[in-house]
Short mmCIF file of C-alpha atoms in Angstrom, two decimals:
data_model
loop_
_atom_site.label_atom_id
_atom_site.label_comp_id
_atom_site.label_asym_id
_atom_site.label_seq_id
_atom_site.Cartn_x
_atom_site.Cartn_y
_atom_site.Cartn_z
CA MET E 541 -21.00 -33.44 106.09
CA THR E 542 -21.11 -33.06 102.34
CA ARG E 543 -22.53 -36.22 100.82
CA LEU E 544 -21.52 -37.98 97.64
CA ARG E 545 -24.38 -37.91 95.18
CA ARG E 546 -24.91 -40.46 92.47
CA LYS E 547 -22.67 -40.88 89.51
CA ALA E 548 -24.01 -40.95 85.98
CA LEU E 549 -23.86 -44.71 85.94
CA ASP E 550 -26.10 -46.66 88.24
CA VAL E 551 -25.19 -48.16 91.58
CA VAL E 552 -26.50 -51.52 92.67
CA VAL E 553 -28.06 -52.83 95.82
CA SER E 554 -27.59 -56.33 97.08
CA PRO E 555 -30.02 -58.89 98.49
CA GLY E 556 -32.06 -58.13 101.59
CA GLN E 557 -31.58 -60.25 104.66
CA VAL E 558 -34.23 -60.85 107.29
CA HIS E 559 -34.10 -61.63 110.99
CA GLY E 560 -33.18 -65.22 111.63
CA GLY E 561 -30.94 -65.51 108.61
CA SER E 562 -33.59 -66.28 105.99
CA ILE E 563 -34.25 -64.65 102.67
CA SER E 564 -37.79 -63.68 101.78
CA SER E 565 -39.61 -66.52 100.10
CA ASP E 566 -40.72 -63.94 97.54
CA THR E 567 -37.22 -64.09 96.04
CA LYS E 568 -37.60 -67.37 94.19
CA VAL E 569 -35.96 -67.94 90.84
CA VAL E 570 -38.21 -66.96 87.94
CA PHE E 571 -37.58 -67.85 84.32
CA THR E 572 -37.77 -64.78 82.14
CA LYS E 573 -40.32 -64.15 79.41
CA SER E 574 -37.70 -63.33 76.81
CA ASP E 575 -36.11 -65.80 74.43
CA ARG E 576 -33.26 -66.42 76.89
CA ASP E 577 -33.20 -69.64 78.85
CA TYR E 578 -31.86 -68.27 82.11
CA SER E 579 -33.38 -67.02 85.34
CA ILE E 580 -33.45 -63.79 87.28
CA PHE E 581 -33.41 -63.37 91.06
CA TYR E 582 -35.63 -61.09 93.11
CA ASP E 583 -33.11 -60.83 95.93
CA VAL E 584 -30.80 -58.79 93.70
CA HIS E 585 -31.95 -55.16 93.46
CA ILE E 586 -30.56 -52.37 91.28
CA PHE E 587 -30.94 -48.59 91.55
CA TYR E 588 -32.21 -46.89 88.40
CA TYR E 589 -32.61 -43.22 87.42
CA LEU E 590 -34.90 -41.51 84.93
CA TRP E 591 -33.24 -38.11 84.86
CA TYR E 592 -31.35 -38.16 81.51
CA GLY E 593 -32.36 -36.21 78.42
CA ASP E 594 -31.12 -35.45 74.92
CA PRO E 595 -32.05 -32.80 72.32
CA ALA E 596 -33.79 -35.25 69.97
CA THR E 597 -36.27 -36.31 72.63
CA ASP E 598 -36.25 -33.55 75.25
CA ASN E 599 -35.07 -30.52 73.22
CA LYS E 600 -31.97 -30.30 75.39
CA TYR E 601 -29.44 -32.37 77.32
CA ILE E 602 -30.47 -33.16 80.89
CA HIS E 603 -27.90 -34.30 83.47
CA TRP E 604 -25.31 -35.19 80.81
CA ASP E 605 -24.39 -31.47 80.92
CA HIS E 606 -24.17 -31.44 84.73
CA VAL E 607 -22.27 -28.57 86.36
CA LEU E 608 -18.87 -29.28 87.91
CA VAL E 609 -19.85 -29.09 91.56
CA PRO E 610 -17.45 -26.75 93.39
CA HIS E 611 -15.84 -27.78 96.67
CA TRP E 612 -17.30 -26.04 99.72
CA ASP E 613 -13.85 -24.70 100.63
CA PRO E 614 -13.14 -21.77 98.24
CA LYS E 615 -9.38 -22.43 98.34
CA ILE E 616 -9.82 -26.03 97.19
CA ALA E 617 -12.51 -25.05 94.68
CA ALA E 618 -10.13 -22.54 93.06
CA SER E 619 -7.67 -25.31 92.13
CA HIS E 620 -10.18 -27.38 90.19
CA ALA E 621 -12.07 -26.98 86.93
CA GLN E 622 -15.37 -25.10 86.96
CA GLY E 623 -18.28 -24.70 84.59
CA ARG E 624 -20.39 -27.48 83.10
CA HIS E 625 -20.06 -30.35 80.65
CA THR E 626 -20.87 -29.91 76.95
CA PRO E 627 -22.38 -33.10 75.44
CA PRO E 628 -22.24 -35.14 73.35
CA GLU E 629 -18.42 -35.35 73.36
CA ASP E 630 -18.02 -34.16 76.94
CA ILE E 631 -20.50 -35.73 79.37
CA ALA E 632 -20.89 -35.79 83.14
CA SER E 633 -19.57 -39.31 83.54
CA SER E 634 -16.18 -40.98 83.75
CA PHE E 635 -17.51 -43.82 81.59
CA TYR E 636 -19.15 -43.37 78.19
CA PRO E 637 -22.39 -45.36 77.78
CA GLU E 638 -22.69 -47.67 74.81
CA LEU E 639 -26.02 -45.99 74.00
CA GLY E 640 -24.42 -42.54 73.99
CA PRO E 641 -25.84 -39.60 75.99
CA TYR E 642 -29.42 -40.86 75.74
CA SER E 643 -32.87 -39.77 76.86
CA SER E 644 -34.64 -41.75 79.57
CA ARG E 645 -37.82 -41.12 77.56
CA ASP E 646 -36.56 -43.02 74.54
CA PRO E 647 -38.49 -46.33 74.38
CA LYS E 648 -35.50 -48.05 72.76
CA VAL E 649 -33.29 -46.96 75.66
CA LEU E 650 -35.77 -48.29 78.23
CA GLU E 651 -35.96 -51.59 76.39
CA SER E 652 -32.17 -51.86 76.18
CA HIS E 653 -31.77 -51.11 79.89
CA MET E 654 -34.35 -53.73 80.87
CA ALA E 655 -32.60 -56.29 78.68
CA GLN E 656 -29.29 -55.46 80.37
CA ILE E 657 -30.84 -55.77 83.84
CA GLU E 658 -32.34 -59.11 82.85
CA GLU E 659 -28.98 -60.20 81.44
CA ALA E 660 -27.42 -59.37 84.81
CA ALA E 661 -30.07 -61.46 86.64
CA ALA E 662 -31.25 -58.55 88.84
CA GLY E 663 -34.95 -59.10 89.54
CA VAL E 664 -35.94 -55.79 91.14
CA LEU E 665 -35.42 -52.32 89.69
CA VAL E 666 -35.37 -49.68 92.45
CA LEU E 667 -36.72 -46.60 90.70
CA SER E 668 -35.66 -43.11 91.79
CA TRP E 669 -38.99 -41.31 92.35
CA TYR E 670 -40.15 -37.74 92.82
CA PRO E 671 -43.81 -36.71 93.11
CA PRO E 672 -45.55 -35.37 89.98
CA GLY E 673 -44.11 -32.03 88.88
CA VAL E 674 -41.04 -32.35 91.14
CA ALA E 675 -37.41 -33.09 90.17
CA ASP E 676 -33.86 -32.86 91.47
CA ASP E 677 -32.01 -29.54 91.19
CA HIS E 678 -30.50 -30.40 87.80
CA GLY E 679 -33.32 -32.34 86.17
CA GLU E 680 -36.90 -32.29 84.95
CA PRO E 681 -40.01 -34.02 86.36
CA SER E 682 -40.25 -37.62 85.18
CA GLU E 683 -43.12 -39.21 87.13
CA ASP E 684 -45.13 -39.37 83.92
CA LEU E 685 -42.56 -41.84 82.59
CA VAL E 686 -43.09 -44.39 85.37
CA PRO E 687 -45.86 -46.35 83.55
CA ALA E 688 -43.56 -46.89 80.55
CA VAL E 689 -40.79 -48.12 82.87
CA MET E 690 -43.14 -50.55 84.59
CA ASP E 691 -44.43 -51.86 81.27
CA ALA E 692 -40.87 -52.33 79.97
CA ALA E 693 -39.82 -54.04 83.21
CA HIS E 694 -42.82 -56.35 83.06
CA ARG E 695 -41.85 -57.51 79.57
CA HIS E 696 -38.60 -58.80 81.09
CA SER E 697 -40.11 -60.30 84.28
CA ILE E 698 -38.50 -57.50 86.34
CA LYS E 699 -40.30 -56.02 89.36
CA VAL E 700 -40.22 -52.32 90.31
CA ALA E 701 -39.78 -50.87 93.81
CA PHE E 702 -39.78 -47.14 94.55
CA HIS E 703 -36.83 -45.09 95.87
CA ILE E 704 -38.40 -41.93 97.32
CA GLN E 705 -36.09 -38.94 96.97
CA PRO E 706 -35.67 -36.01 99.45
CA TYR E 707 -37.61 -33.35 97.57
CA LYS E 708 -38.09 -29.89 99.07
CA GLY E 709 -40.88 -29.95 101.62
CA ARG E 710 -40.83 -33.70 102.23
CA THR E 711 -42.64 -34.37 105.52
CA ASP E 712 -44.29 -37.35 107.18
CA GLN E 713 -47.64 -36.06 105.88
CA SER E 714 -46.40 -35.61 102.30
CA MET E 715 -44.83 -39.08 102.50
CA HIS E 716 -48.25 -40.45 103.50
CA ASP E 717 -49.66 -38.83 100.36
CA ASN E 718 -46.77 -40.19 98.23
CA ILE E 719 -47.27 -43.76 99.45
CA LYS E 720 -51.01 -43.59 98.82
CA TYR E 721 -50.40 -42.17 95.34
CA ILE E 722 -47.89 -44.86 94.39
CA ILE E 723 -49.97 -47.78 95.67
CA ASP E 724 -53.24 -46.44 94.22
CA LYS E 725 -51.67 -45.78 90.81
CA TYR E 726 -49.24 -48.68 90.40
CA GLY E 727 -50.18 -51.28 93.02
CA LYS E 728 -52.17 -53.42 90.57
CA HIS E 729 -49.49 -53.40 87.86
CA GLY E 730 -47.87 -56.75 87.18
CA ALA E 731 -44.39 -55.28 87.73
CA PHE E 732 -45.16 -53.73 91.14
CA TYR E 733 -42.81 -55.34 93.69
CA ARG E 734 -44.08 -56.79 96.93
CA PHE E 735 -41.81 -58.32 99.55
CA ARG E 736 -42.74 -61.45 101.49
CA SER E 737 -41.31 -61.17 104.99
CA SER E 738 -40.34 -64.00 107.32
CA THR E 739 -43.75 -63.62 109.00
CA GLY E 740 -45.50 -64.29 105.71
CA ARG E 741 -46.80 -60.76 105.12
CA VAL E 742 -46.61 -59.55 101.52
CA LEU E 743 -46.20 -55.77 101.27
CA PRO E 744 -44.83 -53.11 98.90
CA LEU E 745 -41.19 -52.22 99.59
CA PHE E 746 -39.95 -48.62 99.63
CA TYR E 747 -36.41 -47.23 99.87
CA VAL E 748 -36.29 -43.74 101.44
CA TYR E 749 -33.22 -41.74 100.45
CA ASP E 750 -31.74 -39.29 103.00
CA SER E 751 -34.31 -40.43 105.54
CA TYR E 752 -32.16 -38.92 108.30
CA LEU E 753 -33.17 -35.41 107.18
CA MET E 754 -36.44 -35.88 109.07
CA PRO E 755 -36.52 -36.41 112.87
CA ALA E 756 -37.41 -39.82 114.26
CA GLU E 757 -40.55 -38.42 115.90
CA SER E 758 -41.95 -37.33 112.54
CA TRP E 759 -41.24 -40.69 110.94
CA ALA E 760 -42.84 -42.43 113.92
CA ASP E 761 -46.10 -40.53 113.27
CA LEU E 762 -46.20 -42.33 109.92
CA LEU E 763 -44.46 -45.67 110.57
CA SER E 764 -45.33 -46.59 114.16
CA PRO E 765 -48.62 -48.41 114.84
CA LYS E 766 -49.76 -45.67 117.24
CA GLY E 767 -48.53 -42.76 115.09
CA SER E 768 -50.87 -39.82 114.54
CA HIS E 769 -51.35 -40.76 110.86
CA SER E 770 -49.89 -44.25 110.80
CA ILE E 771 -50.07 -46.37 107.66
CA ARG E 772 -49.53 -49.56 109.68
CA GLY E 773 -52.34 -52.03 109.27
CA THR E 774 -53.95 -49.96 106.51
CA PRO E 775 -54.12 -50.69 102.75
CA TYR E 776 -51.05 -48.44 102.46
CA ASP E 777 -48.77 -50.38 104.77
CA GLY E 778 -45.39 -51.41 103.42
CA VAL E 779 -41.79 -52.37 104.11
CA PHE E 780 -39.78 -49.14 104.54
CA LEU E 781 -35.99 -48.99 104.31
CA ALA E 782 -33.98 -46.07 105.72
CA LEU E 783 -30.53 -44.90 104.66
CA ILE E 784 -27.69 -45.29 107.15
CA VAL E 785 -24.74 -42.95 106.65
CA GLU E 786 -23.46 -42.36 110.20
CA GLU E 787 -23.45 -44.95 112.97
CA ARG E 788 -25.88 -42.97 115.13
CA HIS E 789 -28.50 -43.22 112.39
CA LYS E 790 -29.23 -46.85 113.29
CA HIS E 791 -30.81 -45.81 116.59
CA ASP E 792 -32.86 -43.11 114.89
CA ILE E 793 -34.00 -45.62 112.26
CA LEU E 794 -35.19 -48.00 114.98
CA ALA E 795 -37.04 -45.23 116.83
CA SER E 796 -38.61 -44.05 113.56
CA GLY E 797 -40.45 -47.31 112.93
CA PHE E 798 -38.59 -48.27 109.75
CA ASP E 799 -38.44 -51.93 108.78
CA GLY E 800 -34.85 -52.01 107.60
CA ILE E 801 -31.61 -50.31 106.68
CA TYR E 802 -29.73 -49.85 103.39
CA THR E 803 -26.31 -48.31 102.82
CA TYR E 804 -26.57 -46.99 99.20
CA PHE E 805 -23.02 -45.74 98.55
CA ALA E 806 -20.63 -47.87 96.51
CA SER E 807 -17.43 -46.29 97.83
CA ASN E 808 -16.05 -48.54 100.57
CA GLY E 809 -14.86 -46.32 103.42
CA PHE E 810 -16.76 -43.19 102.35
CA SER E 811 -19.26 -43.40 105.21
CA PHE E 812 -19.86 -45.63 108.23
CA GLY E 813 -22.69 -47.34 106.39
CA SER E 814 -20.81 -47.91 103.14
CA SER E 815 -17.73 -49.40 104.85
CA HIS E 816 -17.61 -53.17 104.42
CA GLN E 817 -15.87 -53.58 107.77
CA ASN E 818 -18.98 -52.26 109.55
CA TRP E 819 -21.53 -54.47 107.83
CA LYS E 820 -21.32 -57.34 110.30
CA ALA E 821 -22.01 -54.99 113.22
CA ILE E 822 -24.89 -53.33 111.37
CA LYS E 823 -26.36 -56.72 110.53
CA ASN E 824 -26.08 -57.83 114.15
CA PHE E 825 -27.93 -54.66 115.19
CA CYS E 826 -30.61 -55.38 112.59
CA ASP E 827 -30.94 -59.03 113.59
CA GLY E 828 -31.32 -58.01 117.22
CA ASN E 829 -34.09 -55.55 116.38
CA ASN E 830 -35.91 -57.53 113.68
CA LEU E 831 -34.79 -55.18 110.90
CA LEU E 832 -33.79 -55.99 107.33
CA PHE E 833 -30.20 -55.18 106.40
CA ILE E 834 -29.47 -54.41 102.75
CA PRO E 835 -25.81 -53.56 102.09
CA SER E 836 -25.30 -51.77 98.78
CA VAL E 837 -22.37 -52.41 96.49
CA GLY E 838 -21.04 -51.45 93.09
CA PRO E 839 -18.21 -52.45 90.79
CA GLY E 840 -16.26 -49.31 91.75
CA TYR E 841 -16.81 -45.63 92.33
CA VAL E 842 -15.72 -42.50 90.52
CA ASP E 843 -17.57 -39.19 90.31
CA THR E 844 -14.74 -36.80 89.49
CA ALA E 845 -16.48 -35.87 86.24
CA VAL E 846 -18.99 -34.06 88.47
CA ARG E 847 -16.84 -33.46 91.58
CA PRO E 848 -13.27 -32.97 90.33
CA TRP E 849 -11.98 -32.61 93.92
CA ASN E 850 -13.34 -36.00 95.04
CA ASN E 851 -10.46 -38.28 94.02
CA HIS E 852 -10.07 -39.62 97.55
CA ASN E 853 -13.43 -41.43 97.28
CA THR E 854 -12.65 -43.03 93.92
CA ARG E 855 -12.54 -46.83 94.10
CA ASN E 856 -10.79 -48.46 91.15
CA ARG E 857 -12.56 -51.41 89.54
CA VAL E 858 -9.34 -53.42 89.10
CA ASN E 859 -10.93 -55.45 86.28
CA GLY E 860 -13.67 -56.68 88.60
CA ARG E 861 -11.65 -57.42 91.72
CA TYR E 862 -13.13 -54.51 93.70
CA TYR E 863 -16.54 -55.90 92.82
CA ASP E 864 -15.66 -59.45 93.73
CA THR E 865 -14.37 -58.44 97.16
CA SER E 866 -17.52 -56.50 98.11
CA LEU E 867 -19.16 -59.65 99.56
CA GLN E 868 -22.52 -58.76 98.07
CA ALA E 869 -23.16 -58.14 94.42
CA ALA E 870 -24.73 -56.08 91.72
CA LEU E 871 -23.57 -53.63 89.17
CA SER E 872 -23.40 -50.35 87.40
CA ILE E 873 -26.00 -51.45 84.95
CA GLU E 874 -25.00 -49.89 81.69
CA LYS E 875 -22.55 -51.24 79.19
CA ALA E 876 -19.62 -48.88 78.66
CA VAL E 877 -17.53 -48.58 75.52
CA PRO E 878 -14.01 -47.25 74.92
CA LYS E 879 -14.21 -43.60 73.86
CA LYS E 880 -11.70 -40.85 73.29
CA THR E 881 -12.48 -37.29 72.21
CA VAL E 882 -10.35 -34.24 71.66
CA THR E 883 -10.81 -33.19 75.28
CA ARG E 884 -11.73 -36.39 77.13
CA LEU E 885 -10.42 -39.92 77.57
CA TYR E 886 -13.19 -41.97 79.13
CA LEU E 887 -12.61 -44.92 81.41
CA ASP E 888 -13.72 -48.29 80.09
CA TYR E 889 -13.82 -51.97 81.05
CA GLN E 890 -10.94 -53.12 78.86
CA PRO E 891 -9.42 -55.69 78.55
CA ASN E 892 -12.91 -57.02 79.29
CA GLN E 893 -16.01 -56.66 77.13
CA PRO E 894 -18.64 -53.92 77.64
CA ASP E 895 -20.95 -56.42 79.38
CA HIS E 896 -18.25 -57.48 81.88
CA TYR E 897 -20.17 -56.35 84.97
CA LEU E 898 -23.44 -57.78 83.70
CA VAL E 899 -21.73 -61.17 83.41
CA LEU E 900 -20.10 -60.88 86.85
CA THR E 901 -23.44 -60.02 88.44
CA ARG E 902 -25.20 -62.98 86.86
CA GLN E 903 -22.40 -65.29 88.04
CA TRP E 904 -22.69 -63.91 91.56
CA ALA E 905 -26.48 -64.07 91.59
CA GLU E 906 -26.48 -67.70 90.48
CA ASN E 907 -23.88 -68.66 93.09
CA TYR E 908 -25.68 -66.68 95.76
CA ASN E 909 -28.97 -68.40 95.00
CA LYS E 910 -27.29 -71.79 95.53
CA GLU E 911 -25.48 -70.80 98.70
CA LYS E 912 -27.65 -68.13 100.38
CA ASP E 913 -28.87 -70.40 103.18
CA THR E 914 -25.25 -71.02 104.21
CA TRP E 915 -24.20 -67.38 103.71
CA LEU E 916 -26.91 -66.01 105.97
CA MET E 917 -26.47 -68.34 108.91
#
C-alpha cells in the first residue's frame, strides 16, 4: 500500500492513555517560564520537523521545493501535474506559513515555533529524528540542530521526545545504537521528556515511525526482556510506541515488545489506525494487553500540493469542526496567512484568525485536563 507522507504543516498527536484508564502522573499542569500566565499540558504531544531550508540560511530551498510525487499508476500520473515547486511564491504546501518559506536553522523561526506550541498548550514536542549524517530522500541531515531545538523548547517549558524515522538500513542493532546515542547525548538536558507510567517508572519515550517495516522477531531482540541485545532493565530502557496502520499490526506490535501504539495520520478513514471508528477497539486491545494507546489527530488533512492525485484523502477543516469532532486534540502548529500569487491561491483559516487552531487546542487541552479522569473511564 502506498502511504501518505507528512504534509508541510505539522500534524499533532493527542494524549497518551495507560492501562486502567489513568493518565501518567508526569502530565501535570506546569506554568510556563514566559511572561504569559497560562499553563501547558504534558499529555498533549505535537509532531515537529526540522527539514525546511531557505537560500539565506541554507543556500537553497529544502522541502519547500518538493517534487510533485507521481501516482504509481502511469495512467493516473499522466493526468496530473508533474515537476517540482518553485519557492518562494510556489511552495509544497496548501497553506502558506505566516513566517514564509523559512529555514529550520533560523533561531528566530525556532523561537517563534516554540512560542506557538506554548500558546497552544502542547507540552511535548515529538521531534522527527534521523541519525547523524542521515536525512529523508528530499532533505539534508539535521541532527546537529537538535541541541538548539532542545534549548529553545526549554525556554518555553516544553519537553522533547524523539520520533525515530525509517532510514535506510534501520535494524534492531542500529536502533540500539540510536537509543544509546540519544540518551547519552540529550538525556541530561532539562527539556528531555520522560514518561511516568502507571507503575511509577520514569523512562524516556520514543515514537518509532513505520515500525512495521521490521519483523516482530527483530524488534523482540531489542524490546523483550530476554532479547539477544535487549535494552530492558538497562540505562537505555524506555517507553517505545509503534505505528499502527493496518489492523494486523496490533498483534505484531504486541509480539515485538513495544509499550504502546500510535496512529499518526490525521486523515480519518485513510487507514485502519487513523479511522476514528476503530479507536475504541484499538484502545480495548491496548487495555487488555497493558499497552498505551495514543490516537493522533489534526485539524484537517490536505497534501495535494505534493500528491496532486490524493484528493480522496483530503479532510476539510470546516472552520474547526473537523478538529472538534476528532475526540482528541492538537493541531497543525503553524499560523497560516491568506496568500495569493500569480499561480497559486493558498488555503487559509478565514474567517478565523491565523492562530485559530492554536486557540482551539488550548481550549481543548484545558477542558481535557479538567475532565480526563471521566473521559478515560
